[in-house]
């Protein structure tokens, strides 16, 4: 997705050779038009998969997921990171280790929103070591629903997440695949292969 | 906004006479089409106010804010509740007490996204005691920007938040105003006045 890669080149910042900061358009400030393009790309890719629900995780996955949900005409469910007073009934839960925050978090989905009839598209902002994506797959599969695909905005292809998801047989579609952040320079997978 | 009120009547659940649970379309599962309608309503109301940025707070404010941002053609910034490894530079911070979670949280915005030239529309999912909205106003004003308006999806008009915001002179626009949740029944302000 050339439009996204251009934004990463122009506005992304690399910290310590392995963290990519994209808070100008995705993780803190959000560009709604870019989110719409991203949602359209996910919708185009998975439109034949019979998607009935999109599952993401708060907070940075919500904007691209809602745009994809609008186009695919399906509800979006966001996994939450901590139990609030207003959610009490039966929950699906799992533990996810955050790569950037260096901490474990219990995340949950309400059971009532998924069933064995659902074909679920998982959407997240980043794929690094695959912890969040695999955690979302566990939550979805606990409900009996099927993970029909995984849409990732930015994949750090030099980390282990993509291989883990491929090995488990998930269909992963990443809009920008980063081969390296070495020397604090962003190199995409297609460029690295040239 | 009749469409929203109908969804609250049909799918909202009242807990303990003062908590309204709308996790079927706003706080956990999100209806993207409803979010678009909500975004359109905020955009229509504030289109003449010269809005340059929308500010919200994670997580439930993001979907309606991004839809409003798409229509008003402005970026959305979401205040974050905890400092992550990927955000290090100068931050605007304030403390907000969550009504539903019964806890105080430090929230922050990156300074670089707001300046004294900005006309900011604040968007949030609920207005109860006004803690989140007033906190977002403090963050915006710390930057020198102007709070041009506040868009609220659901206002609990029987709590103190609206009065506090009115007293401070903020322009508040709520799409659904709830007069009472007594006996676990939702009564809207216009109905209560009949």
Short mmCIF file of C-alpha atoms in Angstrom, two decimals:
data_model
loop_
_atom_site.label_atom_id
_atom_site.label_comp_id
_atom_site.label_asym_id
_atom_site.label_seq_id
_atom_site.Cartn_x
_atom_site.Cartn_y
_atom_site.Cartn_z
CA UNK A 1 0.00 0.00 0.00
CA UNK A 2 2.09 2.85 -1.37
CA UNK A 3 0.15 5.67 0.32
CA UNK A 4 0.78 4.15 3.77
CA UNK A 5 4.44 3.42 3.05
CA UNK A 6 4.95 7.02 1.96
CA UNK A 7 3.45 8.27 5.25
CA UNK A 8 5.70 5.92 7.21
CA UNK A 9 8.74 7.18 5.28
CA UNK A 10 7.80 10.83 5.75
CA UNK A 11 6.35 10.87 9.26
CA UNK A 12 7.51 7.70 11.01
CA UNK A 13 10.38 7.88 13.46
CA UNK A 14 12.60 4.99 14.47
CA UNK A 15 13.66 4.70 18.10
CA UNK A 16 16.53 2.49 19.20
CA UNK A 17 16.61 0.59 15.91
CA UNK A 18 13.51 -1.49 16.62
CA UNK A 19 10.58 0.74 17.62
CA UNK A 20 8.72 2.57 14.85
CA UNK A 21 6.78 5.57 16.09
CA UNK A 22 3.83 6.52 13.88
CA UNK A 23 1.99 8.75 16.33
CA UNK A 24 1.42 11.43 13.66
CA UNK A 25 -1.21 9.39 11.83
CA UNK A 26 -2.02 6.14 13.68
CA UNK A 27 -1.13 5.73 17.35
CA UNK A 28 -1.93 9.10 18.91
CA UNK A 29 -2.92 11.53 16.19
CA UNK A 30 -5.09 9.73 13.63
CA UNK A 31 -5.53 10.67 9.97
CA UNK A 32 -9.16 9.71 9.26
CA UNK A 33 -8.65 9.67 5.47
CA UNK A 34 -5.70 7.30 5.79
CA UNK A 35 -7.82 5.12 8.08
CA UNK A 36 -10.51 5.00 5.40
CA UNK A 37 -7.95 3.91 2.78
CA UNK A 38 -6.66 1.25 5.17
CA UNK A 39 -10.20 0.04 5.91
CA UNK A 40 -10.88 -0.12 2.17
CA UNK A 41 -7.74 -2.19 1.58
CA UNK A 42 -8.74 -4.71 4.27
CA UNK A 43 -12.31 -4.82 2.96
CA UNK A 44 -11.09 -5.43 -0.62
CA UNK A 45 -8.78 -8.22 0.49
CA UNK A 46 -11.32 -10.06 2.66
CA UNK A 47 -14.61 -9.25 0.92
CA UNK A 48 -14.97 -12.80 -0.44
CA UNK A 49 -14.30 -14.43 2.95
CA UNK A 50 -17.85 -14.03 4.28
CA UNK A 51 -16.70 -11.90 7.22
CA UNK A 52 -19.45 -11.43 9.86
CA UNK A 53 -17.47 -9.64 12.60
CA UNK A 54 -14.26 -7.69 12.98
CA UNK A 55 -12.26 -8.05 16.19
CA UNK A 56 -9.53 -5.62 17.22
CA UNK A 57 -7.90 -4.46 20.46
CA UNK A 58 -7.97 -1.05 22.07
CA UNK A 59 -6.85 1.53 21.26
CA UNK A 60 -4.93 1.95 18.01
CA UNK A 61 -6.73 -0.87 16.19
CA UNK A 62 -10.14 0.76 16.57
CA UNK A 63 -9.94 3.42 13.83
CA UNK A 64 -8.82 1.10 10.97
CA UNK A 65 -11.20 -1.64 12.19
CA UNK A 66 -14.23 0.68 12.24
CA UNK A 67 -13.49 1.90 8.72
CA UNK A 68 -13.20 -1.71 7.48
CA UNK A 69 -16.42 -2.57 9.35
CA UNK A 70 -18.23 0.32 7.69
CA UNK A 71 -17.25 -0.91 4.23
CA UNK A 72 -17.83 -4.63 4.95
CA UNK A 73 -21.08 -3.76 6.77
CA UNK A 74 -20.24 -5.78 9.90
CA UNK A 75 -19.91 -4.90 13.60
CA UNK A 76 -16.52 -4.30 15.19
CA UNK A 77 -15.66 -5.64 18.63
CA UNK A 78 -12.64 -4.30 20.47
CA UNK A 79 -10.96 -6.47 23.08
CA UNK A 80 -10.54 -4.49 26.28
CA UNK A 81 -7.52 -4.44 28.50
CA UNK A 82 -9.09 -4.19 31.91
CA UNK A 83 -12.44 -5.06 33.36
CA UNK A 84 -14.70 -2.06 33.86
CA UNK A 85 -17.67 -1.78 36.18
CA UNK A 86 -20.10 -1.81 33.25
CA UNK A 87 -19.02 -5.23 31.94
CA UNK A 88 -19.92 -8.09 34.22
CA UNK A 89 -21.23 -11.05 32.33
CA UNK A 90 -19.43 -14.00 30.86
CA UNK A 91 -16.15 -13.02 29.33
CA UNK A 92 -13.59 -14.64 27.09
CA UNK A 93 -10.15 -13.77 28.50
CA UNK A 94 -6.50 -14.26 27.65
CA UNK A 95 -3.16 -12.76 28.58
CA UNK A 96 -1.14 -10.70 26.11
CA UNK A 97 2.40 -9.40 26.53
CA UNK A 98 2.80 -5.91 25.07
CA UNK A 99 5.98 -5.49 23.07
CA UNK A 100 6.21 -1.72 23.39
CA UNK A 101 4.92 -1.51 26.96
CA UNK A 102 6.90 -4.48 28.30
CA UNK A 103 4.03 -5.74 30.40
CA UNK A 104 1.43 -8.49 30.54
CA UNK A 105 -2.22 -7.56 30.32
CA UNK A 106 -5.37 -9.55 30.74
CA UNK A 107 -7.67 -8.75 27.81
CA UNK A 108 -11.26 -9.78 27.34
CA UNK A 109 -14.17 -10.02 24.93
CA UNK A 110 -17.78 -10.45 25.93
CA UNK A 111 -18.96 -13.96 24.97
CA UNK A 112 -22.31 -12.78 23.71
CA UNK A 113 -20.89 -11.04 20.62
CA UNK A 114 -19.34 -14.13 18.98
CA UNK A 115 -20.64 -17.57 18.13
CA UNK A 116 -19.63 -20.61 16.07
CA UNK A 117 -21.44 -19.07 13.09
CA UNK A 118 -19.03 -16.13 12.92
CA UNK A 119 -16.27 -15.61 10.37
CA UNK A 120 -13.96 -13.12 12.05
CA UNK A 121 -11.48 -10.69 10.57
CA UNK A 122 -8.89 -9.64 13.15
CA UNK A 123 -7.39 -6.17 12.61
CA UNK A 124 -4.49 -4.62 14.48
CA UNK A 125 -2.14 -1.70 14.00
CA UNK A 126 1.19 -3.51 14.43
CA UNK A 127 2.49 -7.04 14.10
CA UNK A 128 5.82 -7.59 15.87
CA UNK A 129 6.20 -10.73 17.96
CA UNK A 130 2.57 -11.69 17.31
CA UNK A 131 1.46 -11.56 20.93
CA UNK A 132 -1.62 -9.39 20.35
CA UNK A 133 -2.70 -11.16 17.15
CA UNK A 134 -2.29 -14.63 18.68
CA UNK A 135 -4.15 -13.47 21.80
CA UNK A 136 -7.04 -12.18 19.67
CA UNK A 137 -7.09 -15.52 17.78
CA UNK A 138 -7.33 -17.36 21.11
CA UNK A 139 -10.25 -15.16 22.22
CA UNK A 140 -12.10 -15.64 18.93
CA UNK A 141 -11.53 -19.40 18.91
CA UNK A 142 -12.65 -19.73 22.55
CA UNK A 143 -16.06 -18.56 21.31
CA UNK A 144 -16.17 -21.26 18.62
CA UNK A 145 -15.93 -18.66 15.85
CA UNK A 146 -13.47 -18.99 12.97
CA UNK A 147 -10.55 -16.63 12.33
CA UNK A 148 -11.04 -16.01 8.60
CA UNK A 149 -8.12 -13.62 8.30
CA UNK A 150 -5.81 -11.16 10.02
CA UNK A 151 -5.31 -7.63 8.69
CA UNK A 152 -2.24 -5.76 9.93
CA UNK A 153 -1.47 -2.10 9.22
CA UNK A 154 2.31 -2.30 9.80
CA UNK A 155 4.23 -5.57 10.02
CA UNK A 156 7.74 -5.68 11.41
CA UNK A 157 8.73 -8.58 9.18
CA UNK A 158 12.12 -8.87 10.90
CA UNK A 159 10.42 -10.01 14.09
CA UNK A 160 8.88 -13.39 14.80
CA UNK A 161 5.13 -12.65 14.66
CA UNK A 162 4.52 -13.27 10.99
CA UNK A 163 6.20 -16.68 11.06
CA UNK A 164 4.18 -17.71 14.10
CA UNK A 165 0.89 -16.75 12.43
CA UNK A 166 1.91 -18.44 9.14
CA UNK A 167 2.82 -21.63 11.01
CA UNK A 168 -0.59 -21.67 12.68
CA UNK A 169 -2.19 -21.44 9.24
CA UNK A 170 -3.73 -17.98 9.59
CA UNK A 171 -4.23 -15.84 6.50
CA UNK A 172 -2.29 -12.66 7.22
CA UNK A 173 -2.47 -9.52 5.10
CA UNK A 174 -0.15 -6.66 6.03
CA UNK A 175 -0.38 -3.29 4.33
CA UNK A 176 3.22 -2.25 5.01
CA UNK A 177 5.93 -4.85 5.67
CA UNK A 178 9.12 -3.55 7.23
CA UNK A 179 12.26 -5.53 6.57
CA UNK A 180 14.52 -3.51 8.82
CA UNK A 181 14.74 -0.49 11.10
CA UNK A 182 18.54 -0.74 11.32
CA UNK A 183 20.46 2.51 11.66
CA UNK A 184 17.07 4.07 12.40
CA UNK A 185 16.11 3.85 8.70
CA UNK A 186 12.86 2.23 7.55
CA UNK A 187 13.40 -0.37 4.82
CA UNK A 188 10.33 -2.12 3.43
CA UNK A 189 10.29 -5.80 2.43
CA UNK A 190 9.90 -5.17 -1.31
CA UNK A 191 12.80 -2.70 -1.27
CA UNK A 192 14.99 -5.10 0.67
CA UNK A 193 14.34 -7.82 -1.92
CA UNK A 194 15.52 -5.72 -4.86
CA UNK B 1 -30.91 12.16 17.42
CA UNK B 2 -33.77 9.70 17.13
CA UNK B 3 -31.75 6.87 15.60
CA UNK B 4 -29.36 6.83 18.57
CA UNK B 5 -32.15 7.11 21.14
CA UNK B 6 -33.90 4.15 19.56
CA UNK B 7 -30.73 2.06 19.84
CA UNK B 8 -30.35 3.06 23.48
CA UNK B 9 -33.96 2.10 24.18
CA UNK B 10 -33.65 -1.24 22.40
CA UNK B 11 -30.13 -2.31 23.29
CA UNK B 12 -29.03 -0.28 26.30
CA UNK B 13 -29.13 -1.86 29.74
CA UNK B 14 -29.32 0.00 33.01
CA UNK B 15 -27.29 -1.29 35.94
CA UNK B 16 -27.96 -0.17 39.52
CA UNK B 17 -30.10 2.76 38.43
CA UNK B 18 -27.20 4.93 37.31
CA UNK B 19 -24.95 3.04 34.88
CA UNK B 20 -26.09 2.75 31.26
CA UNK B 21 -24.45 -0.11 29.43
CA UNK B 22 -24.29 0.36 25.66
CA UNK B 23 -21.70 -2.26 24.86
CA UNK B 24 -23.76 -3.61 21.95
CA UNK B 25 -23.01 -0.60 19.72
CA UNK B 26 -20.57 1.83 21.37
CA UNK B 27 -18.38 0.66 24.28
CA UNK B 28 -17.29 -2.84 23.32
CA UNK B 29 -19.07 -3.87 20.12
CA UNK B 30 -19.22 -0.89 17.75
CA UNK B 31 -21.80 -0.31 15.02
CA UNK B 32 -19.78 1.47 12.30
CA UNK B 33 -22.90 2.83 10.56
CA UNK B 34 -24.17 4.35 13.79
CA UNK B 35 -20.72 5.85 14.33
CA UNK B 36 -20.92 7.44 10.88
CA UNK B 37 -24.32 8.96 11.69
CA UNK B 38 -22.94 10.26 14.98
CA UNK B 39 -19.89 11.71 13.25
CA UNK B 40 -22.15 13.37 10.69
CA UNK B 41 -24.27 14.93 13.44
CA UNK B 42 -21.21 16.40 15.17
CA UNK B 43 -19.82 17.61 11.84
CA UNK B 44 -23.14 19.30 10.93
CA UNK B 45 -23.33 21.02 14.31
CA UNK B 46 -19.77 22.34 14.36
CA UNK B 47 -19.03 22.81 10.64
CA UNK B 48 -19.17 26.61 10.93
CA UNK B 49 -16.84 26.72 13.95
CA UNK B 50 -13.62 26.49 11.94
CA UNK B 51 -12.56 23.25 13.65
CA UNK B 52 -8.92 22.34 12.94
CA UNK B 53 -8.50 19.32 15.27
CA UNK B 54 -10.67 16.84 17.12
CA UNK B 55 -9.54 15.62 20.54
CA UNK B 56 -10.99 12.54 22.24
CA UNK B 57 -9.88 9.99 24.83
CA UNK B 58 -9.26 6.29 24.43
CA UNK B 59 -11.05 4.04 23.83
CA UNK B 60 -14.77 4.54 23.23
CA UNK B 61 -14.42 8.09 21.94
CA UNK B 62 -12.20 7.08 19.04
CA UNK B 63 -14.82 5.65 16.64
CA UNK B 64 -17.23 8.62 16.72
CA UNK B 65 -14.30 11.08 16.68
CA UNK B 66 -12.68 9.49 13.62
CA UNK B 67 -15.99 9.56 11.72
CA UNK B 68 -16.45 13.25 12.58
CA UNK B 69 -12.83 13.89 11.59
CA UNK B 70 -13.35 12.20 8.24
CA UNK B 71 -16.33 14.44 7.46
CA UNK B 72 -14.79 17.66 8.84
CA UNK B 73 -11.46 16.77 7.15
CA UNK B 74 -9.36 17.30 10.28
CA UNK B 75 -7.00 15.05 12.27
CA UNK B 76 -8.15 13.33 15.44
CA UNK B 77 -5.94 13.10 18.52
CA UNK B 78 -6.80 10.68 21.28
CA UNK B 79 -5.61 11.37 24.81
CA UNK B 80 -3.88 8.29 26.16
CA UNK B 81 -4.21 6.89 29.63
CA UNK B 82 -0.73 5.61 30.27
CA UNK B 83 2.67 6.45 28.93
CA UNK B 84 3.99 3.94 26.42
CA UNK B 85 7.57 3.35 25.44
CA UNK B 86 7.03 4.92 22.03
CA UNK B 87 5.99 8.34 23.35
CA UNK B 88 8.74 10.23 25.05
CA UNK B 89 8.74 13.87 24.13
CA UNK B 90 6.98 16.80 25.70
CA UNK B 91 3.54 15.92 26.93
CA UNK B 92 0.51 17.78 28.18
CA UNK B 93 -0.83 15.85 31.17
CA UNK B 94 -3.77 15.97 33.55
CA UNK B 95 -5.53 13.66 35.99
CA UNK B 96 -9.03 12.36 35.33
CA UNK B 97 -11.27 10.38 37.69
CA UNK B 98 -13.22 7.69 35.85
CA UNK B 99 -16.84 7.51 36.92
CA UNK B 100 -17.39 3.88 35.87
CA UNK B 101 -13.97 2.59 36.84
CA UNK B 102 -13.76 4.45 40.17
CA UNK B 103 -10.13 5.32 39.68
CA UNK B 104 -7.83 8.24 38.89
CA UNK B 105 -5.78 8.10 35.73
CA UNK B 106 -3.06 10.32 34.37
CA UNK B 107 -3.87 11.10 30.73
CA UNK B 108 -1.69 12.84 28.22
CA UNK B 109 -1.51 14.48 24.81
CA UNK B 110 1.65 15.11 22.87
CA UNK B 111 2.33 18.88 22.77
CA UNK B 112 3.39 18.86 19.14
CA UNK B 113 -0.12 18.20 17.82
CA UNK B 114 -1.80 21.35 19.17
CA UNK B 115 -0.97 25.04 19.01
CA UNK B 116 -2.61 28.39 19.72
CA UNK B 117 -3.90 28.42 16.13
CA UNK B 118 -6.11 25.39 16.72
CA UNK B 119 -9.88 25.38 17.12
CA UNK B 120 -10.59 22.08 18.85
CA UNK B 121 -13.74 19.99 18.92
CA UNK B 122 -13.71 17.62 21.90
CA UNK B 123 -15.69 14.39 21.41
CA UNK B 124 -16.48 11.77 24.02
CA UNK B 125 -18.88 8.86 24.40
CA UNK B 126 -20.42 9.77 27.76
CA UNK B 127 -20.89 12.90 29.85
CA UNK B 128 -21.67 12.14 33.50
CA UNK B 129 -19.82 14.16 36.13
CA UNK B 130 -17.76 15.90 33.46
CA UNK B 131 -14.38 14.63 34.64
CA UNK B 132 -13.19 13.41 31.25
CA UNK B 133 -14.53 16.41 29.29
CA UNK B 134 -13.05 18.93 31.73
CA UNK B 135 -9.76 17.03 31.69
CA UNK B 136 -9.66 17.17 27.90
CA UNK B 137 -10.44 20.91 28.03
CA UNK B 138 -7.49 21.39 30.42
CA UNK B 139 -5.17 19.48 28.07
CA UNK B 140 -6.29 21.48 25.03
CA UNK B 141 -6.01 24.80 26.84
CA UNK B 142 -2.56 23.96 28.20
CA UNK B 143 -1.45 23.95 24.56
CA UNK B 144 -2.86 27.43 23.95
CA UNK B 145 -5.54 26.05 21.61
CA UNK B 146 -9.22 27.00 21.92
CA UNK B 147 -12.00 24.58 22.82
CA UNK B 148 -14.53 25.48 20.13
CA UNK B 149 -17.09 22.91 21.21
CA UNK B 150 -17.77 19.62 22.96
CA UNK B 151 -19.68 16.81 21.26
CA UNK B 152 -21.10 14.09 23.52
CA UNK B 153 -22.77 10.91 22.32
CA UNK B 154 -24.77 10.20 25.51
CA UNK B 155 -25.29 12.76 28.27
CA UNK B 156 -26.54 11.71 31.68
CA UNK B 157 -28.33 15.00 32.25
CA UNK B 158 -29.22 14.05 35.83
CA UNK B 159 -25.56 14.20 36.80
CA UNK B 160 -23.42 17.28 37.32
CA UNK B 161 -21.22 17.30 34.21
CA UNK B 162 -23.41 19.36 31.90
CA UNK B 163 -23.85 22.14 34.44
CA UNK B 164 -20.12 22.30 35.08
CA UNK B 165 -19.38 22.63 31.35
CA UNK B 166 -22.15 25.22 30.87
CA UNK B 167 -20.81 27.26 33.79
CA UNK B 168 -17.34 27.29 32.22
CA UNK B 169 -18.89 28.65 29.03
CA UNK B 170 -18.23 25.63 26.81
CA UNK B 171 -20.57 24.91 23.88
CA UNK B 172 -21.87 21.42 24.54
CA UNK B 173 -23.86 19.38 22.02
CA UNK B 174 -25.18 16.01 23.21
CA UNK B 175 -26.89 13.62 20.81
CA UNK B 176 -28.92 11.79 23.46
CA UNK B 177 -29.74 13.41 26.81
CA UNK B 178 -30.89 11.08 29.54
CA UNK B 179 -33.10 12.58 32.24
CA UNK B 180 -33.25 9.50 34.42
CA UNK B 181 -32.23 5.87 34.74
CA UNK B 182 -34.50 5.35 37.76
CA UNK B 183 -36.06 1.92 38.17
CA UNK B 184 -33.58 0.81 35.50
CA UNK B 185 -35.65 2.56 32.79
CA UNK B 186 -34.11 5.03 30.34
CA UNK B 187 -36.02 8.34 30.17
CA UNK B 188 -34.72 10.98 27.76
CA UNK B 189 -34.80 14.71 28.54
CA UNK B 190 -37.42 15.60 25.91
CA UNK B 191 -39.70 12.82 27.16
CA UNK B 192 -39.26 13.89 30.78
CA UNK B 193 -40.33 17.43 29.86
CA UNK B 194 -43.61 16.36 28.28
#
